[in-house]
Structure formats: structure tokens, C-alpha cells
mmCIF file of C-alpha atoms in Angstrom:
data_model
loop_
_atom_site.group_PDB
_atom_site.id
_atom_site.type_symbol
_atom_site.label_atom_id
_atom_site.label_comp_id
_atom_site.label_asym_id
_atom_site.label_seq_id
_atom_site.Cartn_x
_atom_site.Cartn_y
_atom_site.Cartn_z
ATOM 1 C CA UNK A 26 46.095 44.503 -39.489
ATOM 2 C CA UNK A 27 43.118 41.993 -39.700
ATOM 3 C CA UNK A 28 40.280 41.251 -41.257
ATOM 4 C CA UNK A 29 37.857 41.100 -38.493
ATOM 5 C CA UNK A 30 34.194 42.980 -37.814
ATOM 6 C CA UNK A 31 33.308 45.551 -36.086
ATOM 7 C CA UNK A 32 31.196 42.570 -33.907
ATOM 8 C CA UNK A 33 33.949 40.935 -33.870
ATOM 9 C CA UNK A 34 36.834 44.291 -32.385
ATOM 10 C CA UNK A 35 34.329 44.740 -29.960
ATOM 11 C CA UNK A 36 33.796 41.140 -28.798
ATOM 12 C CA UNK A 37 37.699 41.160 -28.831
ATOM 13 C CA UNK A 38 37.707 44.599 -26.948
ATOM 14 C CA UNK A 39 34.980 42.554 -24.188
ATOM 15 C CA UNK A 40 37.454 39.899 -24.092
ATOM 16 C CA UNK A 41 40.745 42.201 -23.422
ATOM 17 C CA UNK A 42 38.482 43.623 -20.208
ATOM 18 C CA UNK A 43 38.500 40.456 -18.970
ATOM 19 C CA UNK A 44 42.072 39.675 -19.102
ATOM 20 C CA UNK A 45 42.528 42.992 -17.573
ATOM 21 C CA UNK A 46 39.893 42.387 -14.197
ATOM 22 C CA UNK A 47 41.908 38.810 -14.297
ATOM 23 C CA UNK A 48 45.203 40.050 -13.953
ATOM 24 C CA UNK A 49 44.952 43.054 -11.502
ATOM 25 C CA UNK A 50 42.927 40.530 -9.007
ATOM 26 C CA UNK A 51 45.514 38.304 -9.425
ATOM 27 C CA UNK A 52 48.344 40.634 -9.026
ATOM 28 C CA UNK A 53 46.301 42.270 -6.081
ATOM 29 C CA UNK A 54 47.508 46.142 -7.658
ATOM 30 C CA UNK A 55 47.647 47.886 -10.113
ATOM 31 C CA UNK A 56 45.200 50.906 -12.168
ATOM 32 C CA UNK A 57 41.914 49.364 -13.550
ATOM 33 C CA UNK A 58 39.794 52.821 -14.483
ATOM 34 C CA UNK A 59 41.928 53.692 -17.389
ATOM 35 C CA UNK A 60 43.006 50.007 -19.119
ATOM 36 C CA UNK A 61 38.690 49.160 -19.091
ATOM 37 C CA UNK A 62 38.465 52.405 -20.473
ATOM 38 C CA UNK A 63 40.977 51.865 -23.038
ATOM 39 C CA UNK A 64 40.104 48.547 -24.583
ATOM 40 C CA UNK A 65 38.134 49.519 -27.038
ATOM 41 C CA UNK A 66 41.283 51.869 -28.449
ATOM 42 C CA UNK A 67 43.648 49.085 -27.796
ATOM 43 C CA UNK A 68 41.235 46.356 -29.557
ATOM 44 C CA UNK A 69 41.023 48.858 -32.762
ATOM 45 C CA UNK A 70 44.896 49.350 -32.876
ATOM 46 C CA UNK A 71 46.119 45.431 -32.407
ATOM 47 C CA UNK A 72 43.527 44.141 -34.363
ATOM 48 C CA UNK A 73 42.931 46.652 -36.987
ATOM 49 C CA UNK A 74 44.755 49.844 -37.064
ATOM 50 C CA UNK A 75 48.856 49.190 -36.494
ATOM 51 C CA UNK A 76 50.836 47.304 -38.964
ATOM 52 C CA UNK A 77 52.865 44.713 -37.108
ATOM 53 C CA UNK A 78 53.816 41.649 -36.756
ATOM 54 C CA UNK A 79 53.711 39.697 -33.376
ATOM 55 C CA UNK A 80 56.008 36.977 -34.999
ATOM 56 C CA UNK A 81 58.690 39.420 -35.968
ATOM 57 C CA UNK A 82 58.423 42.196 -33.215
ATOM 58 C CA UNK A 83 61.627 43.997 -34.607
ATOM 59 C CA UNK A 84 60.242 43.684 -38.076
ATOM 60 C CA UNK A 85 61.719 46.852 -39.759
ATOM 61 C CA UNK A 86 58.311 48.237 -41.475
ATOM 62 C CA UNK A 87 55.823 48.165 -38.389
ATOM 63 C CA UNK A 88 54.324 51.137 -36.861
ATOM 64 C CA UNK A 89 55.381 52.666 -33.345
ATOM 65 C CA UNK A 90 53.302 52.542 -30.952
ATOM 66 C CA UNK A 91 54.533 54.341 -27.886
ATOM 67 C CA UNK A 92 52.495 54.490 -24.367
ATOM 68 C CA UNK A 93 53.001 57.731 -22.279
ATOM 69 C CA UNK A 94 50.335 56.921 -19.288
ATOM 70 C CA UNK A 95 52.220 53.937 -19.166
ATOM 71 C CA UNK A 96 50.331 53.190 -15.644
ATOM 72 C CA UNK A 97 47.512 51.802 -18.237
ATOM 73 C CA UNK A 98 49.244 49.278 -19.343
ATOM 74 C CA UNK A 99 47.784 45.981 -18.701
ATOM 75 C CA UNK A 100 45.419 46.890 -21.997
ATOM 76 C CA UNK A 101 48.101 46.838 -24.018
ATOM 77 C CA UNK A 102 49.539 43.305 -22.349
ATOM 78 C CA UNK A 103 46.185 42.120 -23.140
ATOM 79 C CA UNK A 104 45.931 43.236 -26.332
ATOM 80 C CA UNK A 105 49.547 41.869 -26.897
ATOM 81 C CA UNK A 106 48.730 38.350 -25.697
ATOM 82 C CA UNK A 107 45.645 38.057 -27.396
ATOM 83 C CA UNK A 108 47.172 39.387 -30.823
ATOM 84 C CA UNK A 109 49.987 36.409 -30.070
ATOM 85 C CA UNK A 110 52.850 38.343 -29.039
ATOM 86 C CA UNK A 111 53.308 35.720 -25.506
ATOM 87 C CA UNK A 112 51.060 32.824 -24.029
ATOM 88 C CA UNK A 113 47.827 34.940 -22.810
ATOM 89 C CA UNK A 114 49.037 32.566 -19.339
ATOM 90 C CA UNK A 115 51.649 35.199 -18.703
ATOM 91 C CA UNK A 116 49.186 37.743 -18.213
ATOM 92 C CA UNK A 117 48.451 36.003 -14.711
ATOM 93 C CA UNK A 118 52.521 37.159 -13.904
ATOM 94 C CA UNK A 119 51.787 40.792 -13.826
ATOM 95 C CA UNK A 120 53.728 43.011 -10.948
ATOM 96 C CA UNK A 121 55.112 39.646 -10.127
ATOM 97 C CA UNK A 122 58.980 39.684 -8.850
ATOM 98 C CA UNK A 123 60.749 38.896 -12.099
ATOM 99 C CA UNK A 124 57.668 38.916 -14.543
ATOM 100 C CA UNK A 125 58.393 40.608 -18.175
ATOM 101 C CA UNK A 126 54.853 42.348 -17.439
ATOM 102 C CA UNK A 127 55.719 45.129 -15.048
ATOM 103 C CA UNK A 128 53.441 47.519 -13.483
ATOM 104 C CA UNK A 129 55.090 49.969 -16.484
ATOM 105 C CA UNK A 130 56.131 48.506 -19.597
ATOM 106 C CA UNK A 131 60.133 48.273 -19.865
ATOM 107 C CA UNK A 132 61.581 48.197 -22.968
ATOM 108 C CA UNK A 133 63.831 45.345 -22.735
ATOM 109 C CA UNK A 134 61.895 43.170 -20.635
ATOM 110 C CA UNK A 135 59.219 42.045 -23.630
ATOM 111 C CA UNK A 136 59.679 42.123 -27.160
ATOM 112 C CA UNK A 137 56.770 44.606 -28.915
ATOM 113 C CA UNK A 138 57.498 47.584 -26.194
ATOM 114 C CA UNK A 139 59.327 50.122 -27.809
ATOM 115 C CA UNK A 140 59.772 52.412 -24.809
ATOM 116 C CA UNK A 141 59.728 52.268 -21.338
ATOM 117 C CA UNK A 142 57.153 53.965 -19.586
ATOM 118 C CA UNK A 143 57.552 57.114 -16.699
ATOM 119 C CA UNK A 144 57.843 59.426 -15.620
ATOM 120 C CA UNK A 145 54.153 60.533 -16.800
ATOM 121 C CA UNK A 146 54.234 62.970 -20.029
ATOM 122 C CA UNK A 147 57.186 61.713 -21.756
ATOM 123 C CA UNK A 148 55.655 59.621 -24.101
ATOM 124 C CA UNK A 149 54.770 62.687 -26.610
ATOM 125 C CA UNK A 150 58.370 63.813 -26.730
ATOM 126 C CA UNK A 151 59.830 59.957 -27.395
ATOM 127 C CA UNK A 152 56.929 59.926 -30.074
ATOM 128 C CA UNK A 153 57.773 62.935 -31.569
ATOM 129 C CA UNK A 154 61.869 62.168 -31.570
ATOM 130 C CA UNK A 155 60.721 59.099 -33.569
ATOM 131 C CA UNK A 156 58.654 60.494 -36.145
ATOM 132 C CA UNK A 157 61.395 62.858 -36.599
ATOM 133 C CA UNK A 158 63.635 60.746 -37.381
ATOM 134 C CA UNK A 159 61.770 58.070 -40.013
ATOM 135 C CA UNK A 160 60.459 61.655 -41.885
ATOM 136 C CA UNK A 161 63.934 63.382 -41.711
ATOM 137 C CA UNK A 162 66.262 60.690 -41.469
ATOM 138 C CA UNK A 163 65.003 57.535 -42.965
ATOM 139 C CA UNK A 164 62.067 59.229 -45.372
ATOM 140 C CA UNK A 165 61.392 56.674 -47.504
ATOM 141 C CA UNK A 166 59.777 54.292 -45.295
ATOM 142 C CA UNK A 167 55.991 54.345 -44.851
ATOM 143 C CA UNK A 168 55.725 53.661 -40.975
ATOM 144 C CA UNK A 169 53.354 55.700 -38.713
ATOM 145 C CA UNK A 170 54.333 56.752 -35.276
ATOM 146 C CA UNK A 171 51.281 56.692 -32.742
ATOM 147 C CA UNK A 172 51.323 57.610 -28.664
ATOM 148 C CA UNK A 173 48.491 57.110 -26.308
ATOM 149 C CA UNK A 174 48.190 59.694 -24.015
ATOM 150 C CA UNK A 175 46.157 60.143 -20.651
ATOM 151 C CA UNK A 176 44.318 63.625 -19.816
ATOM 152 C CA UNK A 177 45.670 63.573 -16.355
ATOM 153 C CA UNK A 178 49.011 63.731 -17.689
ATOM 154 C CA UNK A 179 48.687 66.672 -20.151
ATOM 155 C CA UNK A 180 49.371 68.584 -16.638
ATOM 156 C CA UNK A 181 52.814 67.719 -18.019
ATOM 157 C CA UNK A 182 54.553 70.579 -19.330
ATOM 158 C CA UNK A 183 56.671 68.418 -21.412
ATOM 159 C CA UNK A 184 54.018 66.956 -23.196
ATOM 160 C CA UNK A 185 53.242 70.784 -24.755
ATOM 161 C CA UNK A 186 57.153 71.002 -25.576
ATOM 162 C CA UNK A 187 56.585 67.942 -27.571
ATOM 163 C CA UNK A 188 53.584 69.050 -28.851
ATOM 164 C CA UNK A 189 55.086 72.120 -29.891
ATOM 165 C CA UNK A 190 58.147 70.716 -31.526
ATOM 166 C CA UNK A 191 55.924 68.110 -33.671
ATOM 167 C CA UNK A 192 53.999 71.289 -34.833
ATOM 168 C CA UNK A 193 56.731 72.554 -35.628
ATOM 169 C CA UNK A 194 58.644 70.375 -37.538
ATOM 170 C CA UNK A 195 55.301 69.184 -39.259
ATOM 171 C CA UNK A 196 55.205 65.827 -38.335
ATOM 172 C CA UNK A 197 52.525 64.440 -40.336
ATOM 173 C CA UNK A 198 53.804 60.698 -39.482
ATOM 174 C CA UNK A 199 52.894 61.405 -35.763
ATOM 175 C CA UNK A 200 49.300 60.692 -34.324
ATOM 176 C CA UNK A 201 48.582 61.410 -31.280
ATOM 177 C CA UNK A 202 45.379 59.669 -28.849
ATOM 178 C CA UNK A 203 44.074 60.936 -25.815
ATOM 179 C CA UNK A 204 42.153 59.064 -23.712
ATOM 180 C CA UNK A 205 39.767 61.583 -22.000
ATOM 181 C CA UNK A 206 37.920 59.613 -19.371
ATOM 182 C CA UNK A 207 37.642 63.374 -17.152
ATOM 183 C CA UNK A 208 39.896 61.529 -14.141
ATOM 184 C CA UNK A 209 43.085 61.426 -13.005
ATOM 185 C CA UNK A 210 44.505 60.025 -9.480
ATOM 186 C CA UNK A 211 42.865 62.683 -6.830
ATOM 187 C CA UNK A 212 39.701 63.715 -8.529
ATOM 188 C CA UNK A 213 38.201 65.485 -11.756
ATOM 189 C CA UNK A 214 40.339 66.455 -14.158
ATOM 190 C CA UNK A 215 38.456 70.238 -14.560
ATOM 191 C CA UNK A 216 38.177 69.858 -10.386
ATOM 192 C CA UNK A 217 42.116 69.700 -10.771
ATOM 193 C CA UNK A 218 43.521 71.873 -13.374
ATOM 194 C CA UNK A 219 41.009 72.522 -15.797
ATOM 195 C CA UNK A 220 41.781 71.317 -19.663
ATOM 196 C CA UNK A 221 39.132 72.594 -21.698
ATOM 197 C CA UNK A 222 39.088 74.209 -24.778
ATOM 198 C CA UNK A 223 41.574 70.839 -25.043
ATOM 199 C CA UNK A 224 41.156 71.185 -28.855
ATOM 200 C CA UNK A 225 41.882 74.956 -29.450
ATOM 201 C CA UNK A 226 45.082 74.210 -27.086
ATOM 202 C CA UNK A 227 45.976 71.620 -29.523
ATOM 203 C CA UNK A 228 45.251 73.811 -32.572
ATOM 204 C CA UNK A 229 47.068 76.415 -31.263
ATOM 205 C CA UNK A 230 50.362 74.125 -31.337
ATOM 206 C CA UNK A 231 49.657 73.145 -35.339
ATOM 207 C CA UNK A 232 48.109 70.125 -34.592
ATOM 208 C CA UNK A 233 44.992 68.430 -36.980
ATOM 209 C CA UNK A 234 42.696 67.580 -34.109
ATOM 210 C CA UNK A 235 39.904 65.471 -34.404
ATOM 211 C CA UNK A 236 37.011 64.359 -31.118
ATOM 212 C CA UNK A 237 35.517 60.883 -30.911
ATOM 213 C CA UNK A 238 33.822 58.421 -28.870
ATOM 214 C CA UNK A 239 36.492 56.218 -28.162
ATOM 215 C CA UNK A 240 34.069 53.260 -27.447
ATOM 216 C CA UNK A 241 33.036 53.366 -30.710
ATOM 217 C CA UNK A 242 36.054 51.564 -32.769
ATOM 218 C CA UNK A 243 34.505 52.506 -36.307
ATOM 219 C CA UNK A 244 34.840 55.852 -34.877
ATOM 220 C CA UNK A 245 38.421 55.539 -33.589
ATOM 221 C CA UNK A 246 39.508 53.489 -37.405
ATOM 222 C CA UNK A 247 38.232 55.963 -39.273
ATOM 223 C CA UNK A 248 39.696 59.351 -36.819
ATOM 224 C CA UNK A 249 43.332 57.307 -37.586
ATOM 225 C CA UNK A 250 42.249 56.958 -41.070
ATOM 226 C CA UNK A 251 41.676 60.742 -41.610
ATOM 227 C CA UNK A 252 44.944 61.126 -39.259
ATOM 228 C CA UNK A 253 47.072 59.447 -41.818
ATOM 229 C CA UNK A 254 45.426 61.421 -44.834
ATOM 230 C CA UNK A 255 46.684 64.529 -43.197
ATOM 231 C CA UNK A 256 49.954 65.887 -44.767
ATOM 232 C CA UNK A 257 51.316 68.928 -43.483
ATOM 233 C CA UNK A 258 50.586 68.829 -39.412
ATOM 234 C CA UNK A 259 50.929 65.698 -36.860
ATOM 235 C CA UNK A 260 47.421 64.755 -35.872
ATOM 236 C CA UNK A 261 45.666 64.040 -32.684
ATOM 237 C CA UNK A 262 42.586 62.424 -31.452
ATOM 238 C CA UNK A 263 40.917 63.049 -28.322
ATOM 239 C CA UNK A 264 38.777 60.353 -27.698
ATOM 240 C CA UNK A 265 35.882 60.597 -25.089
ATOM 241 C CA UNK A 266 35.913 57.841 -22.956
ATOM 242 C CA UNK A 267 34.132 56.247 -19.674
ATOM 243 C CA UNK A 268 37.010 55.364 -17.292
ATOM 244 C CA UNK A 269 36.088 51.825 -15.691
ATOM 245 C CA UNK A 270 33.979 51.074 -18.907
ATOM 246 C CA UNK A 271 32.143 48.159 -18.868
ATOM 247 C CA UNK A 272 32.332 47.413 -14.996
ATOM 248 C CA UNK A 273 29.261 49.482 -13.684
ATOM 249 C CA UNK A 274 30.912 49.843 -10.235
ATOM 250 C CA UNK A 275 33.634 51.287 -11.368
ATOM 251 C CA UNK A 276 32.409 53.355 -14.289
ATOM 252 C CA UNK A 277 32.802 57.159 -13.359
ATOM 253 C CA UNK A 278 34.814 56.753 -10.593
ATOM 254 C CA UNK A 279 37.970 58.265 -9.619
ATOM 255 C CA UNK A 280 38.944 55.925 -6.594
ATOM 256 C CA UNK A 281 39.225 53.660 -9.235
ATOM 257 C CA UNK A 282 42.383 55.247 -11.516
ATOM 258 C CA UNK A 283 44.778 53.230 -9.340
ATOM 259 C CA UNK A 284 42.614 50.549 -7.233
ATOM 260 C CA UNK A 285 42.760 46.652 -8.206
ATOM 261 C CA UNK A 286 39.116 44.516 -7.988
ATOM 262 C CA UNK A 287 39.021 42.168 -4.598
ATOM 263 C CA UNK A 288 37.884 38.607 -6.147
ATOM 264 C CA UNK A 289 33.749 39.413 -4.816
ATOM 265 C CA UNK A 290 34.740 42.072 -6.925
ATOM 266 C CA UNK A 291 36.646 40.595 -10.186
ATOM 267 C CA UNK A 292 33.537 38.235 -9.612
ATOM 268 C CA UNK A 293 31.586 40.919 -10.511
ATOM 269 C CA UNK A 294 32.431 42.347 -13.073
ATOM 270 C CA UNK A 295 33.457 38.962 -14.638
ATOM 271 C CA UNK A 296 29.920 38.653 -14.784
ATOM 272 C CA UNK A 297 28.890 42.296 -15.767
ATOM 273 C CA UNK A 298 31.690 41.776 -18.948
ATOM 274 C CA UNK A 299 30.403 38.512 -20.105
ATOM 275 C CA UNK A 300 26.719 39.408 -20.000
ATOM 276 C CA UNK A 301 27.666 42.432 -22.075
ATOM 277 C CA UNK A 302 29.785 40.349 -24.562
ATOM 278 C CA UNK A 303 26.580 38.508 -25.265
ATOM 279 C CA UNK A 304 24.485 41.802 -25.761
ATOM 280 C CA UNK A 305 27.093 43.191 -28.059
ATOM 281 C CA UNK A 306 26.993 39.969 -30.240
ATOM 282 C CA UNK A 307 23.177 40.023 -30.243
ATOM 283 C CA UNK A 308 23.259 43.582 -31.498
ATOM 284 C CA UNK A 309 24.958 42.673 -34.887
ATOM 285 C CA UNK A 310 23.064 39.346 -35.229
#
């Protein structure tokens, strides 16, 4: 954890965007909706949320932090390289032949991943098998166990056996966050196969369940703050987000899930990101 502002998670949540239109120009593919729409969740756990150590990835007492839409994951290679896990240079090797930053995270390519990503709705089950295991096995440790989700992905039917065996075996150590952004690769989520009432479904499998707007990182700290307060259920947050946020172009739109920015584009947005960066920092003047 860190010390820093709310000014200051969201200037670093502006400045994880930007890595992210960098690197997917650069690599010329890749998903851009979803990692814009993620940053401010991603700037909230590196920066403020997850005990860890990017000096010591292995360190024995950090928190888990597995990645099931693991498609999103340039965020979270921003996030790392900005919280000093690499050189924030490597981000310019993404989906490069040989790179450690893959197009899904794997495991043994880059210290800090502790799974590897795919097929989509896994993540929840590896999440749960580890939260098992540090409250049955090794219960004396104080270590929290958190998976980011897509919506798209709760399609999944494993994600609901996972979510049904954390429920069951009460696995209070286990939070859960679900990006919501209403898209998923060929449309609308509800155009698709329709997900509402998302929180009485999670409910129903003995889950805490909390809704917030995930651009709002107060929001998000506190949701993980009242997660960790809960004792007797594992805990999920759906938080509401805009997928492309921050890039008007892109906000909203579908086409986007899985579409990299031409350099006009990257241009752009560039642009868009660092003329919000200043309005964000004039806000809390």
C-alpha cells in the first residue's frame, strides 16, 4: 500500500491509460475497451488496496491477486511497471515474439503473475482454490485473495461453480470485482445473454455483494474495505464502469473490446488523456 491522494490514484490511474493507448499502438493488437475501463480499479489496487511488494514478488505475506478476463491485461502491466515491478520500457514489448508481456499474462514468464490467464471464467475457481487453502490450510496468515472478473465472461458456467463453492465453504478471505462496462466481444451484454438482477444471482450463491462506480477509487477503497470487514461469506463488488473510459471515441463502444488505436488514433486519445489529467488535478487544487 501507499500513501498517496485520491488526486494523486487518479492522476496515476490517467497515467496507466496512457501506457495502455502506448502499448497496444505499438504492439498493433490487442483489447483496449476493457484495460481504459479498468484503470481506475487497477490504480486503487497497486497503489492503495493490495499488500505487496514489487521488490520481493514471492514475498510470503502479500495478497493474491488473480485476473480471470485475462484479455485485459495490459492494465495490470501498467500498473505493474509503474508500481516498479519491471522498467515501464518493457511495456513497449507487449505481444512481441519472446516478450514476458503476453497478450495473456503467463505465470512464469513475469514475476508478480500468480496465474496464467484463459480460457475465460477460470479465474473465480483458481481464486477460490486459493482462499481455500490460506483459510483451511495455512489459517493463520492474514492475506486476502482478490479476482477481477469481466461481465462478458460470467456467461461462464464455471465461474457460478466457483461462485458456489466459495459460498459454500464461506470464504470470507475471497473478494471478488466485476468490471461491468455492459460489453463483451459481439455486442451488449443484455443484447447477448442478459445478466441482470447480477446482484440477487450473486446473493443467491452466499455472496456479500456490494455496487459501485468503479471510476470513483474512494468508492472502490472503501467497497474492499467493507469486503474485508465481512466475516462469514466471500464478498464481491460489481463495479459500474465505462468501457474505453477516458478516450471519447472509444467510450461505449463494443468494436472496441478487442481493437488496438492506429497512431492518428493513439494520437488522439494521447491528447484526450492528458487534457483530462490536467482537469482532474485542477479539480482537487
Amino acid at each position: 500500500m501507499s500513501g498517496l491522494s485520491i488526486a494523486q490514484l487518479e492522476d496515476k490511474a490517467t497515467l496507466l491509460r496512457e501506457d495502455i493507448i502506448r502499448m497496444l499502438e505499438h504492439a498493433g493488437s490487442g483489447h483496449s475497451a476493457g484495460p481504459l475501463g479498468l484503470a481506475d480499479i487497477f490504480s486503487a489496487l497497486y497503489f492503495n488496496i493490495l499488500k505487496h511488494d514489487p521488490k520481493n514478488p514471492e514475498w510470503e505475506e502479500r495478497d493474491i491477486l488473480f485476473l480471470s478476463n485475462g484479455h485485459t491485461v495490459p492494465v495490470r502491466y501498467a500498473a505493474m511497471a509503474e508500481a516498479g515491478y519491471f522498467d515501464v520500457k518493457e511495456l513497449m514489448t507487449l505481444r512481441k515474439l519472446g516478450t514476458r508481456l503476453q497478450g495473456h499474462p503467463e505465470r512464469l514468464r513475469l514475476p508478480g503473475l500468480e496465474t496464467t490467464s484463459r480460457p475465460l471464467g477460470s479465474g473465480l475457481s483458481q481464486a477460490a482454490g486459493a482462499a481455500y487453502v490460506l483459510k483451511n490450510i495455512t489459517p493463520n496468515t492474514h492475506r486476502w485473495v482478490y479476482v477481477v472478473m469481466g461481465d462478458g465472461e460470467l456467461d461462464e458456467g464455471n465461474i457460478w461453480e466457483g461462485a458456489r463453492f466459495a459460498g459454500k465453504n464461506k470464504l470470507h478471505n475471497l473478494i471478488g470485482i466485476i468490471d461491468r462496462n455492459n460489453i463483451q466481444i459481439d455486442g451488449n451484454t443484455e443484447d447477448i445473454m442478459p445478466l441482470e438482477d447480477l446482484k440477487a444471482k450473486w446473493e443467491a450463491f452466499g455472496w456479500h455483494v456490494q455496487e459501485v462506480d468503479g471510476h470513483n477509487i474512494e468508492s472502490v477503497i472503501d467497497a474492499c474495505s467493507m469486503a474485508r470487514s465481512i466475516i462469514e461469506k466471500p464478498s464481491v463488488i460489481i463495479a459500474h464502469t465505462i468501457p474505453g473510459k477516458g478516450v471519447p471515441f472509444m467510450e461505449y463502444d463494443f468494436h472496441w473490446h478487442g481493437a488496438p488505436p492506429n497512431s492518428a488514433q493513439a494520437k488522439e486519445a494521447l491528447h484526450k488523456l492528458r487534457t483530462l489529467n490536467v482537469k482532474i488535478r485542477g479539480e482537487h487544487e
